Amino acid sequence: MKLWAGRFQKALDDKTNDFNSSISFDCRMAQEDIAGSMAHAAMLEAQGIISAEDGKAIQDGLAAIAADLQSGALAIDMTAEDIHTFIEGELTSRIGDAGKRLHTGRSRNDQVALDIRLYLRNRIPALQAQIEELIGVLCNKAEEYADAIMPGYTHLQRAQPISFGHHLMAYAEMLLRDRDRLSDVYKRTNVSPLGSGALAATTYPLDREAVAKALGMDGVTNNSLDGVSDRDFAVELAAALSLIMVHLSRFSEEIILWCSWEFKFVELDDAFSTGSSIMPQKKNPDIAELVRGKSGRVFGDLMTLLTVLKGIPLAYNKDMQEDKEAIFDALDTVTMCLTAFTPMIDTMTVLTDNMRKAAAGGFINATDAADYLVGKGLPFRDAYKATGELVALCIKKGLTLETLPLEEYQAVCDLFDTDVYDTIALERCAAMRRVYGGPAPENVRAQAVRVRELLK
Ligand code: ARG
């Protein structure tokens, strides 16, 4: 029996019922729906809108339903229109007329807006904990590899010496912002729309603040139309989730490159790699590839939400039912990605010798050779040109700046002396970059300590 049976002569067509129904995906908000109803009923009772007996019957009935859902004693009826209808119907079948009084001063429009806010709010802390776990792993590894020289890249061309630790801490910074962005989303999500009614609030003397407080929410929405018709908090969350995926996807791309024989900077643990059905030599970084691939889903979910909202007149429209699958998918996807990604990073083997070799072969100390000449009084542009000539000479002779004889240096510029070799030693090049934010090992260690402090 539909809620609107009084107005209609016929039941909804079966296939159309499936199309109209949201219970297959909003069933996951069952506990939030019950919590919202309990808070609403308690307020109705406190305001004298329903009797104490009805109030108690509702609380007991809803608590029993919550317990039965949790234990599996109560199965959700998948032909119901949505979770709100199902729970209210179940309550009424258990407690009779009192159940029919629960919806006094409420609409499914403010009910669903509340449920989704509660659900998303409830998921955010666990996601933040997952991000923090990954940041913690990165801090540990950054300390371990603060001295491990690797080539830093621009345009995927070897550029300047950094350490593997410094590289990892770049991701720690991104993820820290991701975590904090979620706190910001949390603030705007954790606001109660209940009391907005269908769109025009209600004539009952509701105490909206009391409901919000009972649900651990930080306040109430200020306009009844806005309360039922925006899902900007879900868009914000999808955007924050998309940025997490951007960061994980870039990191994955690097892992994939680093696992290739061309780089061989890391080797993934067997537990986080896969083989080939035909090529016996293969060890593939499937997890990283999947994370990179799944970023598209999450961006798609963000686009879905934006598109759902952009053309609908105030206030509620059924289009908004489409918000849930999108935001749930985005949340589930990021959760799954982090679950696989963090132990993959934690268990990978770092091949520091290969990184060091790659760093030595690419003239990444050329800037430091130029700076050496600047130290001897040459203007930077002239120093740059002289060093460029040295690099060209090395390439011609199959040498590096470390192996080029001093006479060759001096033939290009007589300011060069034997101390140039110490100056351009890769370890020194990284160690001298002590400016705040730079790759000097003590900086990297200090950053790891600082970031870890922010995780508490
Ligand atoms: N299942 C609906 C949703 O997800 C609940 C709200 C229904 N309201 C309405 N007026 N049909 O949006």
Coordinates of C-alpha atoms and ligand atoms in Angstrom, one line a residue:
M1 CA 0.0 0.0 0.0
K2 CA 1.4 3.3 -1.0
L3 CA 1.5 6.4 1.3
W4 CA -0.7 8.2 -1.1
A5 CA -3.4 5.5 -1.4
G6 CA -6.2 7.9 -0.4
R7 CA -5.7 10.0 -3.5
F8 CA -5.2 7.2 -6.1
Q9 CA -7.5 4.5 -7.5
K10 CA -4.8 2.1 -8.8
A11 CA -1.5 0.7 -7.5
L12 CA 1.7 1.7 -9.3
D13 CA 2.6 -0.4 -12.3
D14 CA 5.1 -3.1 -11.2
K15 CA 8.0 -2.2 -13.5
T16 CA 7.4 1.4 -12.9
N17 CA 7.5 0.7 -9.2
D18 CA 11.0 -0.7 -9.7
F19 CA 11.9 2.4 -11.6
N20 CA 10.5 4.7 -9.0
S21 CA 11.8 2.9 -6.0
S22 CA 15.1 3.8 -4.3
I23 CA 15.1 1.1 -1.6
S24 CA 17.8 -0.9 -3.4
F25 CA 20.3 1.8 -2.6
D26 CA 18.8 4.0 0.2
C27 CA 18.4 0.9 2.4
R28 CA 21.9 1.6 3.6
M29 CA 20.6 4.7 5.4
A30 CA 18.3 2.6 7.6
Q31 CA 20.0 3.3 10.9
E32 CA 20.2 7.1 10.1
D33 CA 16.5 7.1 9.2
I34 CA 15.7 5.5 12.5
A35 CA 17.9 7.8 14.5
G36 CA 16.3 10.8 12.8
S37 CA 12.8 9.5 13.5
M38 CA 13.6 8.9 17.1
A39 CA 14.9 12.4 17.5
H40 CA 11.8 13.8 15.7
A41 CA 9.4 11.7 17.9
A42 CA 11.1 12.7 21.1
M43 CA 10.8 16.4 20.1
L44 CA 7.1 15.9 19.1
E45 CA 6.5 14.5 22.6
A46 CA 8.5 17.2 24.4
Q47 CA 6.5 19.9 22.5
G48 CA 3.2 18.2 23.5
I49 CA 2.4 17.4 19.8
I50 CA 2.1 13.6 20.5
S51 CA 1.3 11.9 23.8
A52 CA 3.9 10.4 26.1
E53 CA 2.4 6.9 25.5
D54 CA 2.7 7.3 21.7
G55 CA 6.2 8.7 22.1
K56 CA 7.3 5.7 24.1
A57 CA 5.7 3.2 21.7
I58 CA 7.5 4.9 18.8
Q59 CA 10.9 4.9 20.6
D60 CA 10.5 1.3 21.6
G61 CA 9.2 0.2 18.2
L62 CA 12.0 2.0 16.4
A63 CA 14.7 0.6 18.7
A64 CA 13.3 -2.9 18.1
I65 CA 13.3 -2.4 14.3
A66 CA 16.9 -1.1 14.5
A67 CA 18.0 -4.2 16.5
D68 CA 16.1 -6.6 14.2
L69 CA 17.7 -5.0 11.1
Q70 CA 21.1 -5.3 12.7
S71 CA 20.6 -9.0 13.7
G72 CA 19.0 -9.9 10.4
A73 CA 15.7 -10.8 12.1
L74 CA 14.0 -8.2 9.9
A75 CA 14.6 -8.2 6.2
I76 CA 14.0 -5.1 4.2
D77 CA 11.2 -5.3 1.7
M78 CA 12.7 -4.6 -1.6
T79 CA 9.4 -3.7 -3.2
A80 CA 8.9 -0.8 -0.8
E81 CA 9.3 2.7 -2.3
D82 CA 12.2 3.7 -0.1
I83 CA 13.7 3.1 3.3
H84 CA 11.6 5.9 4.9
T85 CA 8.4 4.3 3.7
F86 CA 9.6 0.8 4.7
I87 CA 10.5 1.8 8.3
E88 CA 7.4 3.8 8.9
G89 CA 5.3 1.0 7.5
E90 CA 7.0 -1.6 9.7
L91 CA 6.6 0.6 12.7
T92 CA 2.9 1.0 12.1
S93 CA 2.4 -2.7 11.6
R94 CA 4.1 -3.3 14.9
I95 CA 2.6 -0.6 17.1
G96 CA -0.5 0.6 15.3
D97 CA -1.8 4.1 15.5
A98 CA 1.2 5.6 17.3
G99 CA 3.3 4.7 14.3
K100 CA 1.0 6.7 12.1
R101 CA 1.7 9.8 14.3
L102 CA 5.4 9.7 13.8
H103 CA 5.3 11.6 10.5
T104 CA 3.4 14.6 12.1
G105 CA 5.1 17.8 11.1
R106 CA 7.5 16.0 8.8
S107 CA 7.8 15.3 5.1
R108 CA 9.9 12.7 3.3
N109 CA 11.6 15.7 1.7
D110 CA 13.1 17.0 4.9
Q111 CA 13.5 13.4 6.1
V112 CA 15.6 12.3 3.2
A113 CA 17.6 15.4 3.3
L114 CA 18.4 14.7 7.0
D115 CA 19.2 11.0 6.4
I116 CA 21.7 11.7 3.7
R117 CA 23.4 14.4 5.7
L118 CA 23.6 12.0 8.7
Y119 CA 24.8 9.2 6.5
L120 CA 27.6 11.2 4.9
R121 CA 28.6 12.8 8.1
N122 CA 28.9 9.4 9.7
R123 CA 31.2 8.1 7.0
I124 CA 33.6 11.0 6.9
P125 CA 35.6 10.2 10.1
A126 CA 36.5 6.7 9.0
L127 CA 37.6 8.0 5.6
Q128 CA 39.8 10.6 7.4
A129 CA 41.3 7.8 9.5
Q130 CA 42.2 5.9 6.4
I131 CA 43.9 8.9 4.9
E132 CA 45.8 9.5 8.1
E133 CA 46.9 5.9 8.1
L134 CA 48.4 6.4 4.6
I135 CA 50.0 9.7 5.7
G136 CA 51.6 7.8 8.7
V137 CA 53.1 5.2 6.4
L138 CA 54.5 8.0 4.2
C139 CA 56.1 9.8 7.2
N140 CA 57.7 6.5 8.3
K141 CA 59.1 5.9 4.8
A142 CA 60.2 9.5 4.4
E143 CA 62.3 9.3 7.5
E144 CA 63.7 6.0 6.4
Y145 CA 64.6 7.3 2.9
A146 CA 65.4 11.0 3.8
D147 CA 69.0 10.4 2.5
A148 CA 68.1 8.1 -0.5
I149 CA 69.0 10.2 -3.5
M150 CA 66.7 10.0 -6.5
P151 CA 66.3 12.2 -9.5
G152 CA 63.5 14.7 -9.2
Y153 CA 61.7 15.2 -12.5
T154 CA 60.0 17.9 -14.6
H155 CA 58.5 16.9 -17.9
L156 CA 59.5 13.4 -16.8
Q157 CA 63.1 14.5 -17.6
R158 CA 65.7 14.2 -14.8
A159 CA 65.9 17.7 -13.3
Q160 CA 67.5 18.1 -9.9
P161 CA 68.5 15.7 -7.0
I162 CA 66.0 15.1 -4.3
S163 CA 65.5 12.2 -1.9
F164 CA 62.8 9.5 -2.1
G165 CA 61.7 10.7 1.3
H166 CA 61.2 14.2 0.0
H167 CA 59.2 12.8 -2.9
L168 CA 56.9 10.8 -0.6
M169 CA 56.3 13.8 1.7
A170 CA 54.9 15.7 -1.2
Y171 CA 52.0 13.2 -1.2
A172 CA 51.7 13.4 2.5
E173 CA 51.1 17.1 2.1
M174 CA 48.4 16.6 -0.5
L175 CA 46.7 13.9 1.6
L176 CA 46.8 16.2 4.7
R177 CA 44.9 18.8 2.7
D178 CA 42.5 16.1 1.6
R179 CA 41.8 15.1 5.2
D180 CA 41.3 18.7 6.2
R181 CA 39.0 19.4 3.3
L182 CA 36.8 16.6 4.6
S183 CA 36.6 18.3 7.9
D184 CA 35.4 21.4 6.1
V185 CA 32.7 19.4 4.2
Y186 CA 31.7 17.8 7.5
K187 CA 30.9 21.2 9.0
R188 CA 28.5 22.1 6.2
T189 CA 27.0 18.6 6.1
N190 CA 26.3 18.3 9.8
V191 CA 23.3 20.7 9.8
S192 CA 19.7 19.6 10.3
P193 CA 17.1 20.4 7.6
L194 CA 14.3 18.6 9.6
G195 CA 11.4 21.0 10.2
S196 CA 11.6 22.2 6.6
G197 CA 8.7 19.9 5.9
A198 CA 7.9 19.3 2.2
L199 CA 9.1 22.8 1.4
A200 CA 7.2 25.4 3.5
A201 CA 8.0 24.1 7.0
T202 CA 5.0 23.4 9.2
T203 CA 2.4 24.9 11.5
Y204 CA 3.3 22.7 14.4
P205 CA 5.5 24.3 17.0
L206 CA 8.6 22.1 16.3
D207 CA 11.8 22.6 18.2
R208 CA 14.3 22.2 15.4
E209 CA 17.3 22.9 17.5
A210 CA 16.5 20.1 19.9
V211 CA 16.3 17.6 17.1
A212 CA 19.6 18.8 15.7
K213 CA 21.2 18.6 19.1
A214 CA 19.9 15.1 19.8
L215 CA 21.5 14.0 16.5
G216 CA 24.8 15.6 17.3
M217 CA 24.4 18.2 14.5
D218 CA 25.8 21.7 14.7
G219 CA 22.8 23.7 13.8
V220 CA 19.7 23.9 11.6
T221 CA 19.2 25.1 8.0
N222 CA 17.8 28.6 7.9
N223 CA 15.4 28.4 5.0
S224 CA 12.9 25.6 4.4
L225 CA 13.2 25.7 0.6
D226 CA 16.9 25.5 0.8
G227 CA 16.8 22.8 3.5
V228 CA 15.0 20.3 1.2
S229 CA 16.3 21.3 -2.2
D230 CA 20.1 21.6 -2.1
R231 CA 22.6 18.8 -2.0
D232 CA 25.6 21.0 -2.3
F233 CA 27.2 19.2 0.7
A234 CA 27.2 16.0 -1.4
V235 CA 28.8 17.9 -4.3
E236 CA 31.4 19.2 -1.9
L237 CA 32.1 15.7 -0.6
A238 CA 32.3 14.3 -4.2
A239 CA 34.7 17.1 -5.1
A240 CA 36.8 16.4 -2.0
L241 CA 36.7 12.7 -2.9
S242 CA 37.7 13.5 -6.5
L243 CA 40.8 15.4 -5.3
I244 CA 41.8 12.4 -3.1
M245 CA 41.5 10.3 -6.3
V246 CA 43.5 12.8 -8.3
H247 CA 46.3 12.4 -5.7
L248 CA 46.1 8.7 -5.5
S249 CA 46.0 8.4 -9.2
R250 CA 49.1 10.5 -9.7
F251 CA 50.8 8.5 -7.0
S252 CA 49.7 5.3 -8.7
E253 CA 51.0 6.5 -12.1
E254 CA 54.4 6.9 -10.4
I255 CA 54.3 3.5 -8.8
I256 CA 53.5 2.0 -12.1
L257 CA 56.5 3.8 -13.7
W258 CA 58.8 3.0 -10.8
C259 CA 57.9 -0.7 -11.1
S260 CA 58.8 -0.8 -14.8
W261 CA 62.2 -2.3 -15.8
E262 CA 63.0 1.1 -17.3
F263 CA 63.0 2.6 -13.8
K264 CA 63.0 -0.2 -11.2
F265 CA 62.9 2.2 -8.3
V266 CA 60.5 0.0 -6.3
E267 CA 59.2 -3.5 -6.2
L268 CA 55.8 -4.2 -5.0
D269 CA 55.2 -7.0 -2.5
D270 CA 53.8 -10.2 -4.1
A271 CA 50.6 -9.8 -2.1
F272 CA 49.9 -6.5 -3.9
S273 CA 50.9 -7.5 -7.4
T274 CA 49.5 -9.8 -10.1
G275 CA 50.9 -12.1 -12.7
S276 CA 50.1 -12.7 -16.3
S277 CA 48.1 -15.7 -17.7
I278 CA 50.6 -16.1 -20.5
M279 CA 53.8 -14.3 -19.8
P280 CA 55.6 -16.1 -17.0
Q281 CA 58.0 -13.2 -16.3
K282 CA 55.3 -10.6 -15.5
K283 CA 54.7 -8.9 -12.2
N284 CA 52.1 -6.3 -12.7
P285 CA 51.1 -3.3 -10.6
D286 CA 47.3 -4.0 -11.0
I287 CA 46.3 -2.3 -7.7
A288 CA 47.9 1.0 -8.7
E289 CA 46.4 0.7 -12.2
L290 CA 42.9 0.1 -10.7
V291 CA 43.2 3.1 -8.4
R292 CA 44.2 5.2 -11.4
G293 CA 41.4 3.7 -13.4
K294 CA 38.8 4.2 -10.7
S295 CA 39.5 7.9 -10.4
G296 CA 37.2 8.3 -13.4
R297 CA 34.3 6.8 -11.6
V298 CA 34.6 9.3 -8.8
F299 CA 34.9 12.2 -11.2
G300 CA 31.8 10.9 -13.0
D301 CA 29.9 10.8 -9.7
L302 CA 30.8 14.4 -9.1
M303 CA 29.5 15.3 -12.6
T304 CA 26.3 13.3 -11.9
L305 CA 25.6 15.3 -8.8
L306 CA 26.3 18.6 -10.5
T307 CA 24.1 17.7 -13.4
V308 CA 21.2 16.5 -11.2
L309 CA 21.1 19.8 -9.4
K310 CA 21.7 22.3 -12.2
G311 CA 18.3 22.5 -13.8
I312 CA 15.7 21.7 -11.1
P313 CA 13.4 24.4 -9.8
L314 CA 13.0 24.8 -6.1
A315 CA 12.2 22.9 -4.0
Y316 CA 12.3 19.1 -4.0
N317 CA 12.2 17.2 -7.3
K318 CA 12.5 13.5 -7.7
D319 CA 15.6 14.0 -9.8
M320 CA 17.3 14.4 -6.4
Q321 CA 16.8 10.7 -5.6
E322 CA 19.7 10.3 -8.1
D323 CA 22.1 11.9 -5.6
K324 CA 22.5 8.8 -3.5
E325 CA 24.0 6.2 -5.9
A326 CA 26.5 8.8 -7.1
I327 CA 27.8 9.9 -3.7
F328 CA 27.6 6.4 -2.2
D329 CA 29.7 5.0 -5.2
A330 CA 32.2 7.8 -4.7
L331 CA 32.6 7.1 -1.0
D332 CA 32.8 3.3 -1.5
T333 CA 35.3 3.7 -4.3
V334 CA 37.7 5.9 -2.3
T335 CA 37.3 3.7 0.7
M336 CA 38.2 0.6 -1.3
C337 CA 41.1 2.3 -3.1
L338 CA 42.7 3.5 0.2
T339 CA 42.2 0.0 1.7
A340 CA 44.3 -1.5 -1.0
F341 CA 46.7 1.4 -1.6
T342 CA 48.1 1.9 1.9
P343 CA 49.4 -1.6 2.5
M344 CA 50.7 -1.7 -1.0
I345 CA 52.9 1.4 -0.2
D346 CA 53.7 0.1 3.2
T347 CA 55.1 -3.2 1.9
M348 CA 56.9 -2.1 -1.2
T349 CA 60.7 -2.6 -1.5
V350 CA 62.6 0.6 -2.3
L351 CA 65.5 0.0 -4.6
T352 CA 67.8 2.9 -3.5
D353 CA 70.8 1.8 -5.6
N354 CA 68.7 2.0 -8.8
M355 CA 67.5 5.5 -7.8
R356 CA 71.0 6.6 -7.1
K357 CA 72.2 5.2 -10.4
A358 CA 69.4 7.0 -12.3
A359 CA 70.3 10.2 -10.4
A360 CA 74.0 10.0 -11.4
G361 CA 73.3 9.6 -15.1
G362 CA 71.2 12.6 -15.9
F363 CA 73.2 15.8 -15.2
I364 CA 70.8 16.7 -12.5
N365 CA 73.7 18.5 -10.7
A366 CA 74.1 20.9 -13.7
T367 CA 72.3 23.7 -11.7
D368 CA 74.8 23.2 -8.9
A369 CA 77.7 23.4 -11.3
A370 CA 76.4 26.7 -12.6
D371 CA 75.8 27.9 -9.0
Y372 CA 79.5 27.0 -8.3
L373 CA 80.6 29.5 -10.9
V374 CA 78.1 32.0 -9.5
G375 CA 79.9 31.5 -6.2
K376 CA 83.1 32.5 -8.0
G377 CA 81.6 35.7 -9.2
L378 CA 80.3 34.8 -12.6
P379 CA 76.8 36.2 -13.5
F380 CA 74.2 33.3 -13.4
R381 CA 73.4 33.6 -17.1
D382 CA 77.1 33.2 -18.1
A383 CA 77.4 30.3 -15.6
Y384 CA 74.4 28.7 -17.1
K385 CA 75.8 28.9 -20.6
A386 CA 79.2 27.5 -19.5
T387 CA 77.6 24.6 -17.8
G388 CA 75.4 23.9 -20.8
E389 CA 78.6 23.6 -22.9
L390 CA 80.0 21.1 -20.3
V391 CA 76.8 19.0 -20.5
A392 CA 77.0 18.9 -24.3
L393 CA 80.7 17.9 -24.0
C394 CA 79.9 15.1 -21.6
I395 CA 77.2 13.8 -23.9
K396 CA 79.6 13.8 -26.8
K397 CA 82.2 11.9 -24.8
G398 CA 79.9 9.6 -23.0
L399 CA 80.9 11.1 -19.6
T400 CA 79.0 12.7 -16.7
L401 CA 79.8 15.9 -14.8
E402 CA 81.3 13.7 -12.1
T403 CA 83.7 11.9 -14.5
L404 CA 84.6 14.8 -16.8
P405 CA 88.3 15.6 -16.2
L406 CA 89.2 19.0 -14.6
E407 CA 91.2 20.1 -17.8
E408 CA 88.0 19.8 -19.8
Y409 CA 86.1 21.9 -17.1
Q410 CA 88.9 24.5 -17.2
A411 CA 88.9 24.7 -21.0
V412 CA 85.3 25.8 -20.9
C413 CA 85.8 28.2 -17.9
D414 CA 89.0 28.8 -16.0
L415 CA 87.1 29.5 -12.7
F416 CA 86.6 25.7 -12.2
D417 CA 88.9 24.0 -9.7
T418 CA 89.2 20.6 -8.0
D419 CA 86.6 21.5 -5.4
V420 CA 83.9 21.4 -8.2
Y421 CA 83.7 17.6 -7.7
D422 CA 82.7 18.0 -4.1
T423 CA 80.2 20.7 -4.9
I424 CA 78.4 18.7 -7.5
A425 CA 78.2 15.5 -5.4
L426 CA 74.6 14.5 -5.5
E427 CA 74.3 14.0 -1.7
R428 CA 75.7 17.5 -1.2
C429 CA 73.4 19.0 -3.9
A430 CA 70.4 17.7 -1.9
A431 CA 71.8 18.5 1.5
M432 CA 72.5 22.1 0.6
R433 CA 68.9 22.7 -0.4
R434 CA 68.0 23.7 3.2
V435 CA 65.5 26.4 2.4
Y436 CA 62.1 25.7 4.1
G437 CA 60.3 23.1 2.0
G438 CA 63.4 21.8 0.4
P439 CA 64.9 18.3 0.2
A440 CA 67.7 18.6 2.7
P441 CA 67.5 15.3 4.7
E442 CA 67.1 17.2 8.0
N443 CA 64.2 19.2 6.4
V444 CA 62.5 16.0 5.3
R445 CA 62.9 14.4 8.8
A446 CA 61.5 17.6 10.4
Q447 CA 58.6 17.6 8.0
A448 CA 57.8 14.0 8.8
V449 CA 57.8 14.9 12.5
R450 CA 55.6 18.0 11.9
V451 CA 53.1 16.1 9.8
R452 CA 52.9 13.2 12.2
E453 CA 52.1 15.7 14.9
L454 CA 49.1 16.9 12.8
L455 CA 47.8 13.4 12.8
K456 CA 47.1 13.3 16.5
Ligands
ARG1 N1 13.3 8.4 -2.1 C1 13.2 9.8 -2.2 C2 14.5 10.4 -2.4 O1 15.5 9.7 -2.3 C3 12.6 10.3 -0.9 C4 11.9 11.6 -1.0 C5 10.6 11.4 -1.7 N2 9.8 12.5 -1.7 C6 8.9 12.7 -2.6 N3 8.2 13.8 -2.6 N4 8.7 11.8 -3.5 O2 14.7 11.6 -2.7

